[in-house]
Coordinates of C-alpha atoms (C1' of nucleotides) in Angstrom, one line a residue:
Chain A
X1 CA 0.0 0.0 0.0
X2 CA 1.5 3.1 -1.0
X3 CA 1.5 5.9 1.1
X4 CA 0.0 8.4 -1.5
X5 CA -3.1 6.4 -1.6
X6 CA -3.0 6.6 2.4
X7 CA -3.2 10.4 1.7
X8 CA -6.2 10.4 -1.1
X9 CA -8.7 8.2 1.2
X10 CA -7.5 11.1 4.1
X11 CA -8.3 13.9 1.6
X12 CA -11.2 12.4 0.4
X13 CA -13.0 12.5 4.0
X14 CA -11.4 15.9 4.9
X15 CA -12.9 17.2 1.7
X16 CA -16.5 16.3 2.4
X17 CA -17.5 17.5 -1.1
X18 CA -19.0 14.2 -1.2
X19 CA -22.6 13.6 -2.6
X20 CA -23.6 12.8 1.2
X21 CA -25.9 16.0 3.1
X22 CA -26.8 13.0 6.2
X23 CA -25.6 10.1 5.4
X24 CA -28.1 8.6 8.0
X25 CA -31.1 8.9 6.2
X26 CA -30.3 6.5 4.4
X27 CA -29.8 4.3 7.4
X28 CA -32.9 1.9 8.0
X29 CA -33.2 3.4 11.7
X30 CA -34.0 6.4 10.7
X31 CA -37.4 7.9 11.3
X32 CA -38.5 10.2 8.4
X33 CA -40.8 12.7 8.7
X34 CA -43.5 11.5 6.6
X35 CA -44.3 7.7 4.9
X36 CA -45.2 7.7 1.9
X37 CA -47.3 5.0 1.0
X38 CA -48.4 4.2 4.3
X39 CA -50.5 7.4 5.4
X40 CA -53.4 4.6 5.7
X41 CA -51.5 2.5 8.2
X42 CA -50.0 5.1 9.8
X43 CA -53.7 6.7 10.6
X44 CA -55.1 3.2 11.9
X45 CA -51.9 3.1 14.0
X46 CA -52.8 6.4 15.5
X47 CA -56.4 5.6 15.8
X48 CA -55.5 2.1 18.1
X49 CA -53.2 4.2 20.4
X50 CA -55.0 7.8 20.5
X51 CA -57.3 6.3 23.2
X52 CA -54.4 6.0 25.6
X53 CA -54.7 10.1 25.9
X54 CA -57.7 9.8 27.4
X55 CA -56.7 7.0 30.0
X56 CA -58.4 4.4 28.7
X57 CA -55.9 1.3 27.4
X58 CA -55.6 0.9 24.1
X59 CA -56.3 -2.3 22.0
X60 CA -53.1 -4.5 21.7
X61 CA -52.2 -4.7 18.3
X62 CA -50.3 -7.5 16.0
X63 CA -48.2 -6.4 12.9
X64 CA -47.3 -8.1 10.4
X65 CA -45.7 -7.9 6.6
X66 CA -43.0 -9.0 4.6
X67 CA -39.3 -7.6 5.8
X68 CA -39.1 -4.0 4.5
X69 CA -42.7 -2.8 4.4
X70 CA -42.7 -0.3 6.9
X71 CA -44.1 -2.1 9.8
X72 CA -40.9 -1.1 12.0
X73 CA -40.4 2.6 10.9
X74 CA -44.7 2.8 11.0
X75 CA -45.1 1.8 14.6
X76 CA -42.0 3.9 15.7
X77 CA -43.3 7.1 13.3
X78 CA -46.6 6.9 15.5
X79 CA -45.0 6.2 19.1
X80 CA -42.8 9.1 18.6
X81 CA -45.4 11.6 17.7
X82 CA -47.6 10.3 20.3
X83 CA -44.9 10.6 22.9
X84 CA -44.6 14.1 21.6
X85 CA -47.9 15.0 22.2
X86 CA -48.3 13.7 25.7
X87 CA -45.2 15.0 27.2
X88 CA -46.9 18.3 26.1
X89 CA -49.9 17.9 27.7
X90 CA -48.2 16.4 30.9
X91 CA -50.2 12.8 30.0
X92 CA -48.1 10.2 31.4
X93 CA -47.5 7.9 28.3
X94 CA -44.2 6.2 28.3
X95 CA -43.0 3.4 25.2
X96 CA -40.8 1.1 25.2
X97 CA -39.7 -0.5 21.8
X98 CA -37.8 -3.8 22.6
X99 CA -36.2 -6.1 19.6
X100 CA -36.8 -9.3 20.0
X101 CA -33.9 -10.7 18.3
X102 CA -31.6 -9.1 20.8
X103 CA -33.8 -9.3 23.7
X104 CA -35.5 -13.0 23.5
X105 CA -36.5 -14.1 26.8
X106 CA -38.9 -13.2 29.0
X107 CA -36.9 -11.8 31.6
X108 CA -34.4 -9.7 29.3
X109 CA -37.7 -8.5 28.0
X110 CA -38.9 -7.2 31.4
X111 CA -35.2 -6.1 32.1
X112 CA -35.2 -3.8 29.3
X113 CA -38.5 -2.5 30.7
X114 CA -37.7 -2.2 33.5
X115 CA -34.4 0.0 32.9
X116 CA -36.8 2.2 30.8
X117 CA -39.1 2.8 33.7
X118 CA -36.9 3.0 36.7
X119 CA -33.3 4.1 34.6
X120 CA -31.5 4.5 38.3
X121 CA -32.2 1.0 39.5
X122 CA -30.3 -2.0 38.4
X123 CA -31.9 -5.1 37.5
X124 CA -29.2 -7.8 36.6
X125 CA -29.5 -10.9 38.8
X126 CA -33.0 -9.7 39.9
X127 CA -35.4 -12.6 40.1
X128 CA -38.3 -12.2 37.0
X129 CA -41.2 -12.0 39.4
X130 CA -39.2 -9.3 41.6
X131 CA -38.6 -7.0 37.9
X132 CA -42.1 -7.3 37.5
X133 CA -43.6 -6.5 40.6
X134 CA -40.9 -3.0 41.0
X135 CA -42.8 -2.0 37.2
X136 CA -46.3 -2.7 38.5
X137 CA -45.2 -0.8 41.2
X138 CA -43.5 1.9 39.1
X139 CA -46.6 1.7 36.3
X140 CA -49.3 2.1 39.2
X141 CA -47.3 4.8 41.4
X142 CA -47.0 7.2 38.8
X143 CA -50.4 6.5 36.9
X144 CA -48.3 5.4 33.6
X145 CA -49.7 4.4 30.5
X146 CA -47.1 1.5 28.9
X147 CA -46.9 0.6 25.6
X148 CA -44.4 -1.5 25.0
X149 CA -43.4 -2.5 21.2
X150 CA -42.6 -6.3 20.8
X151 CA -40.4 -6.1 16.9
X152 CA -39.6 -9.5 15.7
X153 CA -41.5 -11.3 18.3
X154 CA -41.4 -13.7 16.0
X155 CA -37.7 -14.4 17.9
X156 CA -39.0 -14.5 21.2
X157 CA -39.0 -17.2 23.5
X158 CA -41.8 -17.8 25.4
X159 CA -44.0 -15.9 23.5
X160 CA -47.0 -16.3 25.4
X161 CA -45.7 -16.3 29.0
X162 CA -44.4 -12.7 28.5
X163 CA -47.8 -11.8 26.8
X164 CA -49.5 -13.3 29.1
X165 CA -47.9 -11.7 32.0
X166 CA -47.9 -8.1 30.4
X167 CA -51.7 -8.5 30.1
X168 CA -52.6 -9.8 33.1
X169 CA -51.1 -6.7 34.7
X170 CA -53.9 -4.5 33.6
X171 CA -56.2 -6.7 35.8
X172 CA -53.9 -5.8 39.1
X173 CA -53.5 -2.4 38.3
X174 CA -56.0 -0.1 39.6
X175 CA -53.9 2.8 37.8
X176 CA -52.2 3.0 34.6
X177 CA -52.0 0.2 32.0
X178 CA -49.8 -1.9 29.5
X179 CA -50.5 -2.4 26.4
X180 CA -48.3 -4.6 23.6
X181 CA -47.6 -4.2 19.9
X182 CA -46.2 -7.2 18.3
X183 CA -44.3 -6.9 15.1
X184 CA -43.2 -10.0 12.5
X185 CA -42.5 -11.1 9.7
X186 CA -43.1 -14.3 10.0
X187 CA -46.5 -15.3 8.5
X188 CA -47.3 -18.2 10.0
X189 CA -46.9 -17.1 13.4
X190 CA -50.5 -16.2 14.1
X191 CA -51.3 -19.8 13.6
X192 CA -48.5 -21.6 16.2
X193 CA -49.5 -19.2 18.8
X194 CA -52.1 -21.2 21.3
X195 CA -55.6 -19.7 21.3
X196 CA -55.6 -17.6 24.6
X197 CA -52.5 -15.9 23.6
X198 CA -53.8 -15.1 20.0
X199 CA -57.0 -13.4 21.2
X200 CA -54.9 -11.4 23.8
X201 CA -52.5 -10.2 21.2
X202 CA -54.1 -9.9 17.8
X203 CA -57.0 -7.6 19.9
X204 CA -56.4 -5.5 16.5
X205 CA -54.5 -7.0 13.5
X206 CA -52.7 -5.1 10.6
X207 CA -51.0 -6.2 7.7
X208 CA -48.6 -4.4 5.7
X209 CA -48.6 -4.9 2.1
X210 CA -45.1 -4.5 0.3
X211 CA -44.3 -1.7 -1.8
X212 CA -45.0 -1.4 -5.3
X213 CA -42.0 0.7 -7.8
X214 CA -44.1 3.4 -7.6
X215 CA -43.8 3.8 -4.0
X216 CA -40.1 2.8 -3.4
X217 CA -39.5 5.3 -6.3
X218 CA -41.1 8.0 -4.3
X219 CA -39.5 6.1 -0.5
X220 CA -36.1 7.1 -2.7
X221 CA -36.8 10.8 -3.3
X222 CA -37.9 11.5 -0.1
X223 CA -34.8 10.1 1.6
X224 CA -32.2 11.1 -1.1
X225 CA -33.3 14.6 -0.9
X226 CA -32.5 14.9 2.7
X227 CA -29.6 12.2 2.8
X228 CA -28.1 13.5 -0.6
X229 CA -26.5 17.3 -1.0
X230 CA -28.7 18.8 -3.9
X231 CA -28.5 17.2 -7.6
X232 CA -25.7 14.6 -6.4
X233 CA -28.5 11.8 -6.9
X234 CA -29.9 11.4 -10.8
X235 CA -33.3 9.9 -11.2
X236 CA -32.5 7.3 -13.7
X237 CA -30.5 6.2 -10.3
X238 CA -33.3 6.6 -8.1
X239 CA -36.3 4.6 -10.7
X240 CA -33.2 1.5 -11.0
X241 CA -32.4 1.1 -7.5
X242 CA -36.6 1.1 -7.2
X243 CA -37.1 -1.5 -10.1
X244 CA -34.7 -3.6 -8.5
X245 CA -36.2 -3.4 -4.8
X246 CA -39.6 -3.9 -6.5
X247 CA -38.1 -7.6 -7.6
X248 CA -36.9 -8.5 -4.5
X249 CA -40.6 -8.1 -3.3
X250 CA -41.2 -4.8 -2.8
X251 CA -38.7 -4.4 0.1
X252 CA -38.0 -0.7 1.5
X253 CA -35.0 -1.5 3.4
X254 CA -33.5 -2.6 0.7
X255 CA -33.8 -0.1 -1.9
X256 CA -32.4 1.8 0.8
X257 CA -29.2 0.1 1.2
X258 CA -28.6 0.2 -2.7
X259 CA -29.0 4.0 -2.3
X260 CA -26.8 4.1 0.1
X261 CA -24.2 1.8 -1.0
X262 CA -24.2 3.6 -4.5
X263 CA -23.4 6.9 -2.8
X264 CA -20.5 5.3 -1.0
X265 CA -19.5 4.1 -4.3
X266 CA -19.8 7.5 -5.9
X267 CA -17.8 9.0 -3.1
X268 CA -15.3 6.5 -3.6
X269 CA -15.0 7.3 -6.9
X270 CA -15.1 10.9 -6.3
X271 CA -18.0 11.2 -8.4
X272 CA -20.3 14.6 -7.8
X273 CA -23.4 12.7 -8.7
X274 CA -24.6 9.1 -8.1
X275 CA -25.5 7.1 -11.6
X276 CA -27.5 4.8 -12.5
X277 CA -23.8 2.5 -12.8
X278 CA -23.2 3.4 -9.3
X279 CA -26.7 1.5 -8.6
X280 CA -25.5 -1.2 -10.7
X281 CA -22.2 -2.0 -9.1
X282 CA -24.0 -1.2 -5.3
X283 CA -26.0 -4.5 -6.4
X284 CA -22.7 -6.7 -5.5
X285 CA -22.5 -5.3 -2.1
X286 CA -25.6 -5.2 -1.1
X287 CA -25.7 -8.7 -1.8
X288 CA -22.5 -9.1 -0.1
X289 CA -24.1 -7.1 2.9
X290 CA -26.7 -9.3 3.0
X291 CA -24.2 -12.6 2.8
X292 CA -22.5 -11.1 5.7
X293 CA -25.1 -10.5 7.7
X294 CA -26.7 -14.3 7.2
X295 CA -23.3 -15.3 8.2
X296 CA -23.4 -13.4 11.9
X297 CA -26.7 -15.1 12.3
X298 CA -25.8 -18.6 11.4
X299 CA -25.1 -21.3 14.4
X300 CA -21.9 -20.6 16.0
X301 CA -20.6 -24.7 15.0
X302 CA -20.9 -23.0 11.5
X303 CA -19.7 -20.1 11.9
X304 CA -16.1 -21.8 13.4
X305 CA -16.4 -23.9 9.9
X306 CA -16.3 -21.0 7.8
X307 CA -14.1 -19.1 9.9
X308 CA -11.5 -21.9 9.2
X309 CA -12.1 -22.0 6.1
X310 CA -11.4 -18.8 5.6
X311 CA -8.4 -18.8 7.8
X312 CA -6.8 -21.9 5.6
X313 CA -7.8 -20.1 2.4
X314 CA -5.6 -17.2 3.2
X315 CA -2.8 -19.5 4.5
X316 CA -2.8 -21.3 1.6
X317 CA -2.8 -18.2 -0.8
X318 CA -0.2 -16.7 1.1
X319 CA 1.9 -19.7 0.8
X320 CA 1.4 -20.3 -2.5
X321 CA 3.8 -17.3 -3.8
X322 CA 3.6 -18.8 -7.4
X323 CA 0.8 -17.5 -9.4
X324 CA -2.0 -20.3 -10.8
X325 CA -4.4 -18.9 -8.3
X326 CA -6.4 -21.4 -7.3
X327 CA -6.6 -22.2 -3.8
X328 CA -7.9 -25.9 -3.7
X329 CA -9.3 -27.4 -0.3
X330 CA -10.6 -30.6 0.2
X331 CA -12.9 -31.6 2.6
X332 CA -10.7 -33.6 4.4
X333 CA -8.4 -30.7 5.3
X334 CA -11.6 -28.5 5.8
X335 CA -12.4 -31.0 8.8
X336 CA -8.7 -31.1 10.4
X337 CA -8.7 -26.9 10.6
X338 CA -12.2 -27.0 11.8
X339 CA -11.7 -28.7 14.4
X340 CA -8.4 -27.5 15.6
X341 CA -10.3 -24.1 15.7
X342 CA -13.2 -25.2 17.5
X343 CA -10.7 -26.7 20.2
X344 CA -8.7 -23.6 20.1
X345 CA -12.2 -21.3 21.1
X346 CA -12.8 -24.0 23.5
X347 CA -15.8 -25.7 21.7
X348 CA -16.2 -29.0 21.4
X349 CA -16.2 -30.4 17.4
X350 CA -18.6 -32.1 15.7
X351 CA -17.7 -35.5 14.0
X352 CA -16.7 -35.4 10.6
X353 CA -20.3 -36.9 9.5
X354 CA -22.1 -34.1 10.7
X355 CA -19.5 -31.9 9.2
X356 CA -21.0 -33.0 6.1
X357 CA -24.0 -31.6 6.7
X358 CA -22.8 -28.5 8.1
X359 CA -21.0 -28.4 4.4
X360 CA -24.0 -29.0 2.1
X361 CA -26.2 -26.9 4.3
X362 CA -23.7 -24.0 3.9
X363 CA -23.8 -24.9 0.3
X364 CA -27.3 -24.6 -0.1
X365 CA -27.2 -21.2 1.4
X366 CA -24.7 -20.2 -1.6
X367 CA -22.3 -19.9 1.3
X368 CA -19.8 -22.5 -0.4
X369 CA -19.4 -24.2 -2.9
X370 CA -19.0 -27.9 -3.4
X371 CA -17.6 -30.4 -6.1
X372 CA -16.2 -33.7 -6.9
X373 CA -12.4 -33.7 -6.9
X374 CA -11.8 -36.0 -9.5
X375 CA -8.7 -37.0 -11.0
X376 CA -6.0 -36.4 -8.9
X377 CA -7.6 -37.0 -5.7
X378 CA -8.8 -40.4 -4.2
X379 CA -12.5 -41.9 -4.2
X380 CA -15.4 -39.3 -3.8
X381 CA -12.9 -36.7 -2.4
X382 CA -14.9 -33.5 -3.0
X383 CA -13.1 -29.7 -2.9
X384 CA -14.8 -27.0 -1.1
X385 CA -14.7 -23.0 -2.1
X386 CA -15.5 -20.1 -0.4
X387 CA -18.1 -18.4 -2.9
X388 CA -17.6 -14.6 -0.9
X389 CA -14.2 -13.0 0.3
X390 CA -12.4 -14.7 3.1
X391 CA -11.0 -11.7 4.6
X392 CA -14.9 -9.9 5.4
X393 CA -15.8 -13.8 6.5
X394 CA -13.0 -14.0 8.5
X395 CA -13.2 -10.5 9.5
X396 CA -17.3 -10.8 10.5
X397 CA -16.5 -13.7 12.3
X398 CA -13.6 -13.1 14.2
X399 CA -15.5 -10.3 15.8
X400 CA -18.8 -11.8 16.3
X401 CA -16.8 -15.1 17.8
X402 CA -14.7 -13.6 20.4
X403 CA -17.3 -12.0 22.0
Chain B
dC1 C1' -5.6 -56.3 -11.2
dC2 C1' -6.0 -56.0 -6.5
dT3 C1' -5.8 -53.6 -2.2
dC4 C1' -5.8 -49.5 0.3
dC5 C1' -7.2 -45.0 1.1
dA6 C1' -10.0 -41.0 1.8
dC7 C1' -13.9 -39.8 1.6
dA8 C1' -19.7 -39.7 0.8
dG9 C1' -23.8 -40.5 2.6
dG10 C1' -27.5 -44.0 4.6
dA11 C1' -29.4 -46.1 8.9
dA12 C1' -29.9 -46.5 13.7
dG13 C1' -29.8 -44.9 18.0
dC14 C1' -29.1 -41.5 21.8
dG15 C1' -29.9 -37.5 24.9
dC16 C1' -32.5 -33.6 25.2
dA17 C1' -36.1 -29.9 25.1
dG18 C1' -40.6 -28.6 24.4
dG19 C1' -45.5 -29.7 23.6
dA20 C1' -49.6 -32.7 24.4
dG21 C1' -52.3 -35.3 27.3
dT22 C1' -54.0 -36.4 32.0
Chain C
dA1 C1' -47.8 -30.7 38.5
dC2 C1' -46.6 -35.2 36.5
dT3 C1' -45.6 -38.4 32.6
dC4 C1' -45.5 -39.5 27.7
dC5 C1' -44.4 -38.5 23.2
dT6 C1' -42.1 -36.5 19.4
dG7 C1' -38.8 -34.0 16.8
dC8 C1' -34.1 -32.4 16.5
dG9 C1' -29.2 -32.3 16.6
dC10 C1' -25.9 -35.2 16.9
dT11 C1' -22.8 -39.6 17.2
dT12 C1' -21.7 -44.2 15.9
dC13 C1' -21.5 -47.6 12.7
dC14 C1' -21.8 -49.0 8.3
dT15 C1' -21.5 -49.7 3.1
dG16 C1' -20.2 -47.7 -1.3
dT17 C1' -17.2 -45.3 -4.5
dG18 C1' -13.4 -44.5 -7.4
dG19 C1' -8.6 -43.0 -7.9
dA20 C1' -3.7 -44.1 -6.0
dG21 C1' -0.1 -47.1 -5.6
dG22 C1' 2.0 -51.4 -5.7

DNA sequence: CCTCCACAGGAAGCGCAGGAGT
DNA sequence: ACTCCTGCGCTTCCTGTGGAGG
């Protein structure tokens, strides 16, 4: 690496002629101040919760759409404004928005309430029943009015135990109320929940419909005209990065990330404007994005797989000094580093049969790639490849393993 | 040509968690 | 609250395959 382009990347940032105004909203946490497309659900929304400002408890509600229809960014749109309004008017409404893929039990659910209500108090090692009791006791002392936002319940353990227990508080409080809005994405869900938790949570339902072109087209604008400095997006980049969100079923979030990622390519570039080419080439890395972000979710047993894979692909590439290329693994070899790096974390390995499967299943995913070895290597021998770089798998991974 | 090797993948069984039934 | 059942993740054991090496 030469030091000169050291000093362009440096420039480049201290320049900030870039096509960026706020990078962030672009981001998918970002709360805009209007949603297109979804004024209808955004009134229902409002409509469930408004009776909360007259002290009466509003209907639970349950959520659900494909990923990328707004559910998240709806619900949050509403809770804000509502919070707005009551702080106002001195109405004791407090919401908590809990994700349910970080927080998955029942009592980290009532933790993270719990820190909410009562931020000076510390809850780890606190018995469940104990957390609950302190925010009946907060909830009743200071009249409050809960709602609390359940996103990707779907991820949730114990579903109905923590539903059931939110609920039943309303029948021991004589003052102030909880009320729950589940989120998923997950179909099926309202089907595999048992009957008394169903009625309690789907009091209301709502369904989000994905986005048409039209309406990622107009998602784009909206955010490109306060994420992007003035005339540094084109439209023809804007309608492509829509048509291509509109095939993968109409989802917002990402049309959002190709934006994004095409901006970070036109920066790169030095570009003053992002194309419709810039779109084109942010395709890769999205996908790439999107690999990487299967791969952090993936069973630890296979993350440690392709972690050593990874590891002995840039071992052996390194080693190989003469050109050819071709870094050729078999699967025996894949095995031997596996499990050396699996004892080395202090895990304990699978056996090579299940290995297998952890192969093909990775392969399925498009994660790897599998053939017969043929000529040149004994019997059914196959050779395994890594179909995405090994230094951002190894890179992902070693972060998300250590810790 | 025969044996060995290095692996693929089927079958059976085991321990465990979670749900159904009582 | 208890047993019973079932599915899941995994190990153990096994047979099959096809080139390597004598």
């Amino acid at each position: 690496m030469a030091e000169d382009s050291i000093l362009e990347i440096f420039n480049r940032h201290v320049k900030r002629n870039g096509v960026f105004k706020n990078r962030d909203a672009l981001s998918p946490h970002y709360i805009p101040s209007n949603l297109p497309y979804r004024e209808e659900q955004v009134k229902e929304l409002s409509e469930t919760v408004a009776p909360i400002l007259s002290g009466r408890k509003p209907e639970n509600v349950f959520i659900y759409g494909k990923t990328g229809t707004g559910k998240t960014v709806v619900t949050r749109y509403v809770l804000k404004r509502l919070g707005e309004f009551a702080k106002e008017r001195e109405i004791p409404v407090n919401t908590v928005y809990i994700n349910c893929r970080i927080h998955n039990t029942r009592s980290s659910v009532f933790i993270k309430i719990g820190r909410e209500l009562l931020p000076d108090d510390n809850f780890l090692g606190l018995s469940t029943a104990y957390i609950y009791e302190r925010i009946l006791g907060k909830v009743r002392e200071a009249d409050i009015r809960l709602m609390v936002v359940l996103d990707e319940i779907d991820k949730l353990k114990g579903i109905s135990e923590t539903v059931y227990a939110l609920n039943r508080a309303n029948d021991e409080l004589e003052k102030g109320s909880i009320s729950i809005i589940g989120i998923s994405n997950v179909l099926t869900l309202k089907d595999s929940l048992d009957p008394r938790t169903k009625s309690t949570l789907c009091q209301r339902e709502m369904i989000f419909p994905p986005y048409n072109a039209e309406g990622l087209r107009k998602i784009l604008e909206d955010r490109a005209k306060e994420g992007f400095r003035e005339g540094a997006v084109s439209d023809g980049a804007i309608a492509l990065a829509a048509a291509y969100a509109a095939r993968q079923s109409g989802d917002a979030r990402y049309a959002l990330q190709l934006l994004l990622r095409a901006g970070d390519i036109a920066e790169e570039e030095g570009a003053s404007a992002v194309t419709e080419e810039h779109v084109e080439k942010a395709k890769e890395r999205v996908e790439e994005d999107i690999i990487l972000e299967m791969i952090e979710a993936l069973p630890e047993q296979e993350q440690i797989l392709l972690l050593a894979m990874a590891k002995l692909v840039l071992a052996k590439k390194g080693q190989k000094t003469l050109g050819s290329g071709e870094v050729v693994i078999t699967s025996g070899e894949a095995y031997e580093a596996y499990s050396k790096l699996a004892r080395e974390l202090g895990k304990d390995p699978v056996s090579d049969r299940w290995f297998r499967e952890y192969i093909s299943e990775l392969a399925m995913y498009g994660i790897l790639n599998v053939v017969q070895a043929g000529k040149g290597f004994r019997g059914n021998t196959r050779i395994i490849k890594l179909l995405f770089s090994p230094v951002k798998i190894a890179d992902v991974l070693q972060r998300v393993l250590v810790a």
